[in-house]
mmCIF file of C-alpha atoms in Angstrom:
data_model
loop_
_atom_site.group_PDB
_atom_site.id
_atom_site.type_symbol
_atom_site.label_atom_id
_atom_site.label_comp_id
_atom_site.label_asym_id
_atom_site.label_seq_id
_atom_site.Cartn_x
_atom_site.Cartn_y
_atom_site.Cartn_z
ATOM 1 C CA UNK F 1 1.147 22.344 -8.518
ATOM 2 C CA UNK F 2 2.990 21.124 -11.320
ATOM 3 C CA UNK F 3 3.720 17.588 -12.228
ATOM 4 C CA UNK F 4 7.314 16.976 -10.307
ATOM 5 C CA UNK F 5 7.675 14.013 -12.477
ATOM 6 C CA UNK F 6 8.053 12.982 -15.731
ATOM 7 C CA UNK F 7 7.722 9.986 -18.521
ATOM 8 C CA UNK F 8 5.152 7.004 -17.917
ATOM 9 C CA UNK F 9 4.258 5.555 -14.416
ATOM 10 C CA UNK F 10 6.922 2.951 -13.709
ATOM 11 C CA UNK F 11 5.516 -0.646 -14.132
ATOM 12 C CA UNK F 12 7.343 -3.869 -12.544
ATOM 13 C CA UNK F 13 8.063 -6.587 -15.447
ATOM 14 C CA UNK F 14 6.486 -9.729 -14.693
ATOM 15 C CA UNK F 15 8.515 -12.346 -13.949
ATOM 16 C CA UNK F 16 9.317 -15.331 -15.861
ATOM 17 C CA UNK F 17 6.516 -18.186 -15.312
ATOM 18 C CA UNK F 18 8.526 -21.238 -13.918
ATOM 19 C CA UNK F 19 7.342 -24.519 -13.817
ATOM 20 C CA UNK F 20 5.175 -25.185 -10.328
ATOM 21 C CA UNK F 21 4.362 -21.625 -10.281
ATOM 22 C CA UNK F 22 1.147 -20.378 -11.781
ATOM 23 C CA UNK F 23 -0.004 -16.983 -13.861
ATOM 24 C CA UNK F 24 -3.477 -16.887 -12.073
ATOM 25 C CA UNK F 25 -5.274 -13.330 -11.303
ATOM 26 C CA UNK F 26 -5.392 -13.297 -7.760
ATOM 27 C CA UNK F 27 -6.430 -10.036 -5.609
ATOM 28 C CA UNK F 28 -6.096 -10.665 -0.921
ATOM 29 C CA UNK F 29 -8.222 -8.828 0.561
ATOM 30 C CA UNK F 30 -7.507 -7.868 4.303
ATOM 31 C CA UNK F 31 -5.139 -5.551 6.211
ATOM 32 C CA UNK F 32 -2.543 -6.381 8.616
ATOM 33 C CA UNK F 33 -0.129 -9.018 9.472
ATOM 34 C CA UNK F 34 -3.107 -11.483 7.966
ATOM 35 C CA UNK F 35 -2.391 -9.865 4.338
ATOM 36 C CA UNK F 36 1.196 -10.143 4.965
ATOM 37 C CA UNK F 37 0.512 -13.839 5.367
ATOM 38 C CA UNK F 38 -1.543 -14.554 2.284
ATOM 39 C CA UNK F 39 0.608 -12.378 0.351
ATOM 40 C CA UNK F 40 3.729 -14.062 1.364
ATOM 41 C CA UNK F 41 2.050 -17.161 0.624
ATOM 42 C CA UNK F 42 0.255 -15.976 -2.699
ATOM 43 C CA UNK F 43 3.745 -14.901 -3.779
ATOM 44 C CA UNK F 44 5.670 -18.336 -3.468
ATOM 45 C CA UNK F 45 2.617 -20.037 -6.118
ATOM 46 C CA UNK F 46 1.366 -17.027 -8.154
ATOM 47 C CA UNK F 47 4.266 -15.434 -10.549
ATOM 48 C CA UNK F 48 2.301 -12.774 -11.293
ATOM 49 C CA UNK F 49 -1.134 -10.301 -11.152
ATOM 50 C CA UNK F 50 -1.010 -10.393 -7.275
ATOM 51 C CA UNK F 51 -3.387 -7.802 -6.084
ATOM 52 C CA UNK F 52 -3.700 -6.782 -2.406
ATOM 53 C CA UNK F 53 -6.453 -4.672 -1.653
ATOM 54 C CA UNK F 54 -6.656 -2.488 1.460
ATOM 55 C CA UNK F 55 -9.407 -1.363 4.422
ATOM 56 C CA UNK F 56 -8.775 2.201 4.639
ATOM 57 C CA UNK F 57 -10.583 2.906 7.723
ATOM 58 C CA UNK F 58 -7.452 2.881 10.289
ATOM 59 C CA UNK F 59 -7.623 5.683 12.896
ATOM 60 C CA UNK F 60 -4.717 4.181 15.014
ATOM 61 C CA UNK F 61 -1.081 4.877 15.316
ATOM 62 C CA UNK F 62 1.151 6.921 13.126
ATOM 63 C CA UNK F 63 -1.503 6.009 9.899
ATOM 64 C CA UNK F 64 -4.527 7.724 12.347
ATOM 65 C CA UNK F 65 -1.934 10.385 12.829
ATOM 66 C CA UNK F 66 -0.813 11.431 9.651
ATOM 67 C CA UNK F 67 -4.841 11.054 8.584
ATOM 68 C CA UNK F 68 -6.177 13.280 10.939
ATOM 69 C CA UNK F 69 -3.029 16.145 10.278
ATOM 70 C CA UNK F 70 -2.682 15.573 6.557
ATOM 71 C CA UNK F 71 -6.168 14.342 5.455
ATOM 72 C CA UNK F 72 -5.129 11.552 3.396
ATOM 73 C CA UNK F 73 -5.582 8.053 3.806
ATOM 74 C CA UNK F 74 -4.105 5.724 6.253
ATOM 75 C CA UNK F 75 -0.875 4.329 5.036
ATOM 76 C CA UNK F 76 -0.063 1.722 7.048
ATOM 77 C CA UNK F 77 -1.993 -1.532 6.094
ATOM 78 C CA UNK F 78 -0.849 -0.291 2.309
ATOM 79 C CA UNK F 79 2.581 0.115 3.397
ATOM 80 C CA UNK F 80 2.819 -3.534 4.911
ATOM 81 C CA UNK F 81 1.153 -4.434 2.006
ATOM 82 C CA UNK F 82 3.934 -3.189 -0.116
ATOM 83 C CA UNK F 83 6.776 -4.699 2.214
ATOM 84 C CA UNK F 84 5.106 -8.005 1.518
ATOM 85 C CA UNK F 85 5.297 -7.920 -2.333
ATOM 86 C CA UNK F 86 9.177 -6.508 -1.790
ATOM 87 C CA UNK F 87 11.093 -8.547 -4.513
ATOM 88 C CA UNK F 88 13.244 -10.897 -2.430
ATOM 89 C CA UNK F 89 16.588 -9.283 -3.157
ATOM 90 C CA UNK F 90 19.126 -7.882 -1.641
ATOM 91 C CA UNK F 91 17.526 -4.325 -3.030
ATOM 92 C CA UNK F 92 13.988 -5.495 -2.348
ATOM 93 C CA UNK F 93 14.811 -6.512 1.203
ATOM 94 C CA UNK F 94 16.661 -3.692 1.880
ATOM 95 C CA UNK F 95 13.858 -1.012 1.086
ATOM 96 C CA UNK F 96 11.322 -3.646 2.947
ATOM 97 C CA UNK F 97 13.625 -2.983 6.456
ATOM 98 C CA UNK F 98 13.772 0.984 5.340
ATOM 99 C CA UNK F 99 10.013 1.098 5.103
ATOM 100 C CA UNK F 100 8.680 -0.831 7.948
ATOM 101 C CA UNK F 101 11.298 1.769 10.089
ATOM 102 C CA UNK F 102 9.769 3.598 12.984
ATOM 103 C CA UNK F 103 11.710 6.640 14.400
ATOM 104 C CA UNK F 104 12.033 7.189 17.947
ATOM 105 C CA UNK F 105 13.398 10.120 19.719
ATOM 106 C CA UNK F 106 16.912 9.749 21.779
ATOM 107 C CA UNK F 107 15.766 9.237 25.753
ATOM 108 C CA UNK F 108 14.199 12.170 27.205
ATOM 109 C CA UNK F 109 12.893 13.924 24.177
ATOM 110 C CA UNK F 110 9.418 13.749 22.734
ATOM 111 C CA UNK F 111 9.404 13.855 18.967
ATOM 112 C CA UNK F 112 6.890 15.088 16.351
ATOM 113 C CA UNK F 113 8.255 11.959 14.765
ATOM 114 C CA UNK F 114 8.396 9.263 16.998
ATOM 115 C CA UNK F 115 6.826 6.012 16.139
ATOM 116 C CA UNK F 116 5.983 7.019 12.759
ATOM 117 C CA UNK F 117 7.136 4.630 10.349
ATOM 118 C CA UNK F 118 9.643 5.721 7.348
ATOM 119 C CA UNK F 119 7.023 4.082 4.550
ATOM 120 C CA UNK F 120 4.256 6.199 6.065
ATOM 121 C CA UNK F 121 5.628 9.218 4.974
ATOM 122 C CA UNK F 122 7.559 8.243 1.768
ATOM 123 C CA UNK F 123 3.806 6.913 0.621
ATOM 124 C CA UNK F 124 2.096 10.362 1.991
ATOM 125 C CA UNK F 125 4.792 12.696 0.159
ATOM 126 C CA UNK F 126 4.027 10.647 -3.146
ATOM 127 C CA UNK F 127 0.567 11.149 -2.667
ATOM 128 C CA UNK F 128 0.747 14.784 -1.935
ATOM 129 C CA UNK F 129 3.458 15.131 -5.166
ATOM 130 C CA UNK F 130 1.447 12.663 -7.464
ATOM 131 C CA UNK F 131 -2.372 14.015 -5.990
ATOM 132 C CA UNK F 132 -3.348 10.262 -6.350
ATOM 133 C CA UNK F 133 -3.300 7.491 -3.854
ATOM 134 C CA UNK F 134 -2.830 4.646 -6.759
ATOM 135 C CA UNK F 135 -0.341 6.477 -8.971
ATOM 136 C CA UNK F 136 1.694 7.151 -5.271
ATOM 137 C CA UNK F 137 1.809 3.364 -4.603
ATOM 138 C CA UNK F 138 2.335 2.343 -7.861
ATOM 139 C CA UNK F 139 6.022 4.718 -7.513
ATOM 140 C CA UNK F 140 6.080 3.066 -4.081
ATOM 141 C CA UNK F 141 5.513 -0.292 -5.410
ATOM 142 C CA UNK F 142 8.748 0.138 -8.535
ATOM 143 C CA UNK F 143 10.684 1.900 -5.983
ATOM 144 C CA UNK F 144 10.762 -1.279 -3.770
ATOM 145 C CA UNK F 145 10.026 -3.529 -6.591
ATOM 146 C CA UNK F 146 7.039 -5.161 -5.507
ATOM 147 C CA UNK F 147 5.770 -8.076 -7.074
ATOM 148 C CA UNK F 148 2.033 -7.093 -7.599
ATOM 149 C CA UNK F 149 0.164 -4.261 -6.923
ATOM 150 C CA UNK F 150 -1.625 -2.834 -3.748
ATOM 151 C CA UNK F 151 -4.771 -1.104 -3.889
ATOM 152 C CA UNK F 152 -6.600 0.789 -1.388
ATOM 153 C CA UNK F 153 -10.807 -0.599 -1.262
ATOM 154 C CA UNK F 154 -11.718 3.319 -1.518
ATOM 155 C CA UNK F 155 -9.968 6.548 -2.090
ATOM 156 C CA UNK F 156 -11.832 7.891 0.077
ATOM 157 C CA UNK F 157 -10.936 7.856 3.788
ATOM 158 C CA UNK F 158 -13.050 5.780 5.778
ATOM 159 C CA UNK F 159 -14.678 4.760 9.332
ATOM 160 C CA UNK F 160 -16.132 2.297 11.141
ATOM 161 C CA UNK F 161 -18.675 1.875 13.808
ATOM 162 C CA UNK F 162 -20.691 -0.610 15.420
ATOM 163 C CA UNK F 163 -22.566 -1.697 18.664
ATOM 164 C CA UNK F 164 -21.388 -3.254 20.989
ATOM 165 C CA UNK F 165 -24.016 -5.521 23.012
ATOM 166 C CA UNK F 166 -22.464 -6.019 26.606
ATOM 167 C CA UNK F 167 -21.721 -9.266 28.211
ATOM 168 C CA UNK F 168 -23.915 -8.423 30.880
ATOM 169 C CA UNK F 169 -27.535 -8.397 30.413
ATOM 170 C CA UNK F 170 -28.012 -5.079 32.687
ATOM 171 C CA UNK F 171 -25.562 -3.241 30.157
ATOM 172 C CA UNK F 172 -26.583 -0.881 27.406
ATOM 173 C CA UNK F 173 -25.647 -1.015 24.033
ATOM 174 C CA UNK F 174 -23.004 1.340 22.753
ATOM 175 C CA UNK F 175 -22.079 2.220 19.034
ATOM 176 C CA UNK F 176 -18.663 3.045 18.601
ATOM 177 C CA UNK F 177 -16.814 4.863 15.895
ATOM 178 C CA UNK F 178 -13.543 4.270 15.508
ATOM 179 C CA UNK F 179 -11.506 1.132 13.555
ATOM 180 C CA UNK F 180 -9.028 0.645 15.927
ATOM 181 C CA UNK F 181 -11.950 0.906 19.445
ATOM 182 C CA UNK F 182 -13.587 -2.263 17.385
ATOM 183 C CA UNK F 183 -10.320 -3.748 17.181
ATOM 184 C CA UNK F 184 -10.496 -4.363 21.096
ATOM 185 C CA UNK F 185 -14.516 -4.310 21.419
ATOM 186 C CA UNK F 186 -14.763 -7.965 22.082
ATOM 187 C CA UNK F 187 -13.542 -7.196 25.594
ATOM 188 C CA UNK F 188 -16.091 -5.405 26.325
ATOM 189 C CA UNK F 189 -19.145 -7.811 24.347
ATOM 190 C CA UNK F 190 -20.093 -9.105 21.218
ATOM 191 C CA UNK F 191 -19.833 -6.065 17.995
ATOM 192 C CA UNK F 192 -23.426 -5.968 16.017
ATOM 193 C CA UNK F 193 -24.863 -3.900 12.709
ATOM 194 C CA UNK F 194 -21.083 -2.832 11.391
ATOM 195 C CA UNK F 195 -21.283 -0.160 9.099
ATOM 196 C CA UNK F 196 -18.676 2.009 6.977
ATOM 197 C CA UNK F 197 -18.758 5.529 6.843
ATOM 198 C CA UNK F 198 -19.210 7.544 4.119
ATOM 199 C CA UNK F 199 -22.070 4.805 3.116
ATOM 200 C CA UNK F 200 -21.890 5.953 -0.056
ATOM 201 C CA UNK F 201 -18.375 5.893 -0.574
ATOM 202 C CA UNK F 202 -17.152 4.620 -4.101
ATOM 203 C CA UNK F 203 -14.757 1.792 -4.449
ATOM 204 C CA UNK F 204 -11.166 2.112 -5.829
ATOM 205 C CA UNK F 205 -12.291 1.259 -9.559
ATOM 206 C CA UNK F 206 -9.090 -0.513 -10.132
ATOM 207 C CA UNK F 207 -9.512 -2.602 -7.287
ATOM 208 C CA UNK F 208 -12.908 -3.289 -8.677
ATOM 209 C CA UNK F 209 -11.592 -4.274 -12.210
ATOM 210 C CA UNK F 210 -8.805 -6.912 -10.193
ATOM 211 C CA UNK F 211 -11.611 -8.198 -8.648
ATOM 212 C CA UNK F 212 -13.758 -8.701 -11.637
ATOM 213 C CA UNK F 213 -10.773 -10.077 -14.409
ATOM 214 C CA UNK F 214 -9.577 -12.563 -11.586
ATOM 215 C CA UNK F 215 -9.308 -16.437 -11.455
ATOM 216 C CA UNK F 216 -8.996 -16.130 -7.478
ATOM 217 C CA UNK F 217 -10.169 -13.753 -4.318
ATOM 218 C CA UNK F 218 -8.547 -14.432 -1.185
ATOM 219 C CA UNK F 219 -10.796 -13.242 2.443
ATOM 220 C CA UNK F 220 -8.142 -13.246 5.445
ATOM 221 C CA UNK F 221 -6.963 -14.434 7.525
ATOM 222 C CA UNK F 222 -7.095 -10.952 9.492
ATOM 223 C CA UNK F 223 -9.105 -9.206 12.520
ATOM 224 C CA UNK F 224 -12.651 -10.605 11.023
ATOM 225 C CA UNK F 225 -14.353 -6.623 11.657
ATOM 226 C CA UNK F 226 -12.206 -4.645 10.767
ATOM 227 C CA UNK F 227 -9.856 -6.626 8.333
ATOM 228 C CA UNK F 228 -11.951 -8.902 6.663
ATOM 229 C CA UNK F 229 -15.449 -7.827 6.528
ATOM 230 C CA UNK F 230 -14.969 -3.922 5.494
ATOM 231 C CA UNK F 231 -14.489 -5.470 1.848
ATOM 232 C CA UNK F 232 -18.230 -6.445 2.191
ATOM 233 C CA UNK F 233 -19.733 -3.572 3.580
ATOM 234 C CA UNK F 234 -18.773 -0.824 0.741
ATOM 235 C CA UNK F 235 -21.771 -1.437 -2.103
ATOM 236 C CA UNK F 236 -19.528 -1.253 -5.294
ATOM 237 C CA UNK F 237 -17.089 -3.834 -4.034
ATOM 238 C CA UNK F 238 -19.677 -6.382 -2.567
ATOM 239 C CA UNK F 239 -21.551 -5.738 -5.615
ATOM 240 C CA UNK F 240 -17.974 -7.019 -7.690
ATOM 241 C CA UNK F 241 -17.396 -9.681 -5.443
ATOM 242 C CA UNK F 242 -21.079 -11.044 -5.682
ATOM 243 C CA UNK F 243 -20.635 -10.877 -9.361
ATOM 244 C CA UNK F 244 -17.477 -11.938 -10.329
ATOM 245 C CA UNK F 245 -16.365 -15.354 -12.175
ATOM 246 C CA UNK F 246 -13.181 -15.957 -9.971
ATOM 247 C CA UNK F 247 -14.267 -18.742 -7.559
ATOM 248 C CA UNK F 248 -13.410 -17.316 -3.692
ATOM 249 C CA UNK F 249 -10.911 -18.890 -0.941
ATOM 250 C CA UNK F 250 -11.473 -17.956 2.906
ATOM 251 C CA UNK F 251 -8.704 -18.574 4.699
ATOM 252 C CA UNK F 252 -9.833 -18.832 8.723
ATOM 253 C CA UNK F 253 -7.741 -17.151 11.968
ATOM 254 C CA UNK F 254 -5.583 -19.573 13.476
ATOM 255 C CA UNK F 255 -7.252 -18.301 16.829
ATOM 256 C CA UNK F 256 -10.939 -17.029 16.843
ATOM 257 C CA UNK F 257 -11.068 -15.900 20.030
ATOM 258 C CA UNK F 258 -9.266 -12.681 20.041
ATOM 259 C CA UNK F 259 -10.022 -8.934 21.495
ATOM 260 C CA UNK F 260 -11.974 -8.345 18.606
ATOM 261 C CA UNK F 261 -14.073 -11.492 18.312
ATOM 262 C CA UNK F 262 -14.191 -13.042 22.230
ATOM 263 C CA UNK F 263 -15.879 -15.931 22.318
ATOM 264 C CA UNK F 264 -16.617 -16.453 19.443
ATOM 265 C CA UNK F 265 -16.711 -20.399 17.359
ATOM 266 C CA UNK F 266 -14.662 -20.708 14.037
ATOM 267 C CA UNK F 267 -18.531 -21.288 12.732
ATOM 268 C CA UNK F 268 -19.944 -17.737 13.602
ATOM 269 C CA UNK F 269 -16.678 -16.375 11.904
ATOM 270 C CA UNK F 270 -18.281 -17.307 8.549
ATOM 271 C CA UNK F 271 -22.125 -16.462 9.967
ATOM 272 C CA UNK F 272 -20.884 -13.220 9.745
ATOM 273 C CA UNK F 273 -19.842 -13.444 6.207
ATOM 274 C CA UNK F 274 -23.523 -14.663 5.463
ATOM 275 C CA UNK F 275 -25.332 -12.086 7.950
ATOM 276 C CA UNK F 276 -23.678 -9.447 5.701
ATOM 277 C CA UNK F 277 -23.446 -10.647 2.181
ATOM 278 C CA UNK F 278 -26.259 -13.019 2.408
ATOM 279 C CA UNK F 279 -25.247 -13.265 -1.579
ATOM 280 C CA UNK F 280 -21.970 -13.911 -1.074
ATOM 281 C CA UNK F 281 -20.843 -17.691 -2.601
ATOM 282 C CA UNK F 282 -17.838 -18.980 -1.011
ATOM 283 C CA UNK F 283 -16.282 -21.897 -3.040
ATOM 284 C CA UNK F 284 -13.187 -23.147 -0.796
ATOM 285 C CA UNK F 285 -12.209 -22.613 3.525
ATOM 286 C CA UNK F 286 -8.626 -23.003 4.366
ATOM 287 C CA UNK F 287 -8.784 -24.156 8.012
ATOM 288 C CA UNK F 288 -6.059 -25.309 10.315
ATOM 289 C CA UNK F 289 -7.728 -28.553 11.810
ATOM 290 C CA UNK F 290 -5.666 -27.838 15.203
ATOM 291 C CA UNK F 291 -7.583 -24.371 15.037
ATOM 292 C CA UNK F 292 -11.556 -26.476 15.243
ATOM 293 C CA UNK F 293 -12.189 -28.868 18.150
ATOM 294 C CA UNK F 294 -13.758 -31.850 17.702
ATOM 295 C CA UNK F 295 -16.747 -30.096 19.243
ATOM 296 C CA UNK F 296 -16.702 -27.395 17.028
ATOM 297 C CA UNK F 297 -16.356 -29.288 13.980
ATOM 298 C CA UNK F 298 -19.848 -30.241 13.081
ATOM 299 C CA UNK F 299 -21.328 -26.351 13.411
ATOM 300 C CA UNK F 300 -17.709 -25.310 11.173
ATOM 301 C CA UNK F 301 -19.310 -27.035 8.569
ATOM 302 C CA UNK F 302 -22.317 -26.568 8.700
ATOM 303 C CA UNK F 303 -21.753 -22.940 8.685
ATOM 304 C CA UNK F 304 -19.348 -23.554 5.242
ATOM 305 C CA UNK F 305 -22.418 -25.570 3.894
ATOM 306 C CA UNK F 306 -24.216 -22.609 4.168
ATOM 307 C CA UNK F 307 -21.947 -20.818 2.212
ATOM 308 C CA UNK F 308 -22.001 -23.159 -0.894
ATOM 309 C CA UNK F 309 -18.020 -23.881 0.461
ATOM 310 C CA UNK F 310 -15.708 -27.236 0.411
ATOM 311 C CA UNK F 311 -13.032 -27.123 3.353
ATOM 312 C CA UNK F 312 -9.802 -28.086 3.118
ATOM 313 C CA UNK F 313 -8.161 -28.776 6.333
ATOM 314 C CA UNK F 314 -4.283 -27.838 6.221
ATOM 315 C CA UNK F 315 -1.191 -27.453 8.498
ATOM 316 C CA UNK F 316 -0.956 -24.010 8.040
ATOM 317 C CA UNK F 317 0.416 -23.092 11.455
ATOM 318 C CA UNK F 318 4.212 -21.886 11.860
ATOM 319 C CA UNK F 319 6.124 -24.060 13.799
ATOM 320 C CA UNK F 320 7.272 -22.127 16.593
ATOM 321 C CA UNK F 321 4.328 -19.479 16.373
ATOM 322 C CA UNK F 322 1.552 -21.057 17.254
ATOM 323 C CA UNK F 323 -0.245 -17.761 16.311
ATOM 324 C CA UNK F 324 0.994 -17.520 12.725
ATOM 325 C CA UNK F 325 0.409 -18.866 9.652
ATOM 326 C CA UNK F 326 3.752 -20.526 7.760
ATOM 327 C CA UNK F 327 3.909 -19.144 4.407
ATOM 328 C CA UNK F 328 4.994 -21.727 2.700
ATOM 329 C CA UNK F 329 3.127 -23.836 4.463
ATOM 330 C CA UNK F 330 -0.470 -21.404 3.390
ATOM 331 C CA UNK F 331 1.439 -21.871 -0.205
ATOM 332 C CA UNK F 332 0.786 -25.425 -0.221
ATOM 333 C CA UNK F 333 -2.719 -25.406 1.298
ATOM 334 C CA UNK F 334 -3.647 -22.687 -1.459
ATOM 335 C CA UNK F 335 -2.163 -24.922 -4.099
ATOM 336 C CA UNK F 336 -3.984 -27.354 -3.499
ATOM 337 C CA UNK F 337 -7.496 -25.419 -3.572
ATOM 338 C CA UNK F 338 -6.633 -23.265 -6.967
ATOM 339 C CA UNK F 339 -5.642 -26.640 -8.739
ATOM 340 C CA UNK F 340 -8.731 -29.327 -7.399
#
């Protein structure tokens, strides 16, 4: 096919510096409504070189839908992503609502269309048109006019699996493939030996140069399987992330028990960071102190000991969602780390 377009990809200026904002390099890692937090956050400090870089394992939903018809990768956690980084204008806001659209059908009728969201398919006809995931959201990204870039980990579509070891000792271990299964495996008992599949799927090589020319990498907050941890498992971007000079913030769930992770402490949050990048040096944990109990508190940081990490406990919770972190809020918490 011939190139529909012409002239240079489109690049967003950076914006003036102000003072109380900074110019740090500063890539999120994560998915979800957790990325959407740290980005909105990351926005409010950082004037420019945001990075968010994406899981593309997602087999759920319209993005597991358009990836099993089209054979692409899953849009969705890139197309939040984007939404996030929308410049807050009337124009930026605007294309945020259009993207995060989901069409239904009128009452009665089924649709081929129904719940797939508007962005999903703008990104997927880009990609098809451009023939490369980074060049589509980079279109994406002007078109909305992001401030930063997003990045999928891979651009190669990816699973998951793991075992699941059941709550009751006269159950059998069960491997499961399938992101959005492990998304609700804590139900059923606690997830062991994740894995990504292809194993020896390369990393998005620009998301390993943002990883390796930045001051800061941000870990979550996010579903700690399947949001957080994928970044670990894929050998090239461990491998950056082990060996980079940027120092490395985690910022902790608000809630750690969850479908994904029931019954499970703050503390073995961050064991699992160690059980799978034993290398892996953490420098600073963002940590709601409503979020640990006093009981909890003494294994929390023991567990960021372990990790070579200092913790600073902030307010980070929104005020009427007990659920969600406050972005501006997060903004002052991360302020405070990045500048100490």
């Amino acid at each position: 096919m011939s190139q529909p377009f012409t002239g240079p990809l489109p690049t967003i200026a950076a914006p003036v510096v102000s003072p109380g904002r900074s110019s740090l390099r500063v890539p999120a890692l994560g998915v979800g409504h957790g990325l959407k937090a740290t980005l909105s956050a990351l926005r409010i400090i950082a004037a420019e070189h945001l990075t968010a870089i994406c899981t593309v394992a997602d087999d759920g939903g319209s993005s597991g839908r358009l990836r099993q018809d089209m054979d692409v990768l899953p849009p969705g956690d890139l197309r939040m992503a984007l939404t996030a980084l929308c410049d807050d204008t009337e124009w930026g806001r605007t294309w945020a609502e259009v993207m995060q659209h989901r069409f239904s059908s009128r009452d009665g009728v089924s649709g081929s269309l129904d719940n797939h969201a508007m962005g999903n398919l703008l990104i997927v006809a880009l990609w098809e048109l451009l023939g490369d995931p980074v060049d589509g959201l980079r279109w994406a990204g002007a078109l909305l006019g992001a401030r930063g870039q997003v990045l999928p980990m891979s651009r190669t579509p990816l699973t998951m699996s793991g075992i699941v070891e059941p709550v009751h000792s006269d159950g059998e271990p069960v491997r499961i493939y399938s992101q959005a299964e492990l998304a609700r495996a804590g139900q059923l008992g606690r997830l062991t030996d994740v894995q990504i599949h292809p194993a020896e799927a390369e990393a998005c090589t620009e998301a390993v140069t943002a990883i390796e020319l930045s001051d800061w990498v941000v870990f979550g907050p996010g579903s700690w399987y399947t949001s957080v941890l994928p970044h670990l498992l894929l050998h090239d971007l461990r491998s950056a992330l082990y060996d980079t000079e940027a120092r490395r913030c985690v910022v902790m769930n608000l809630k750690a028990d969850t479908d994904e992770t029931s019954g499970m402490t703050a503390a073995e949050h961050l064991q699992v960071l160690h059980h799978y990048a034993p290398e892996l040096h953490i420098d600073a944990i963002i940590a709601d102190p409503r979020s640990i109990s006093d009981a909890e508190r003494g294994a929390f940081e023991a567990a960021a000991q372990q990790l070579g990490a200092e913790i600073t406990y902030a307010k980070v919770k929104h005020s009427e969602r007990s659920d969600v972190h406050d972005p501006l809020r997060l903004a002052i918490a991360f302020n405070e780390v990045f500048h100490q």
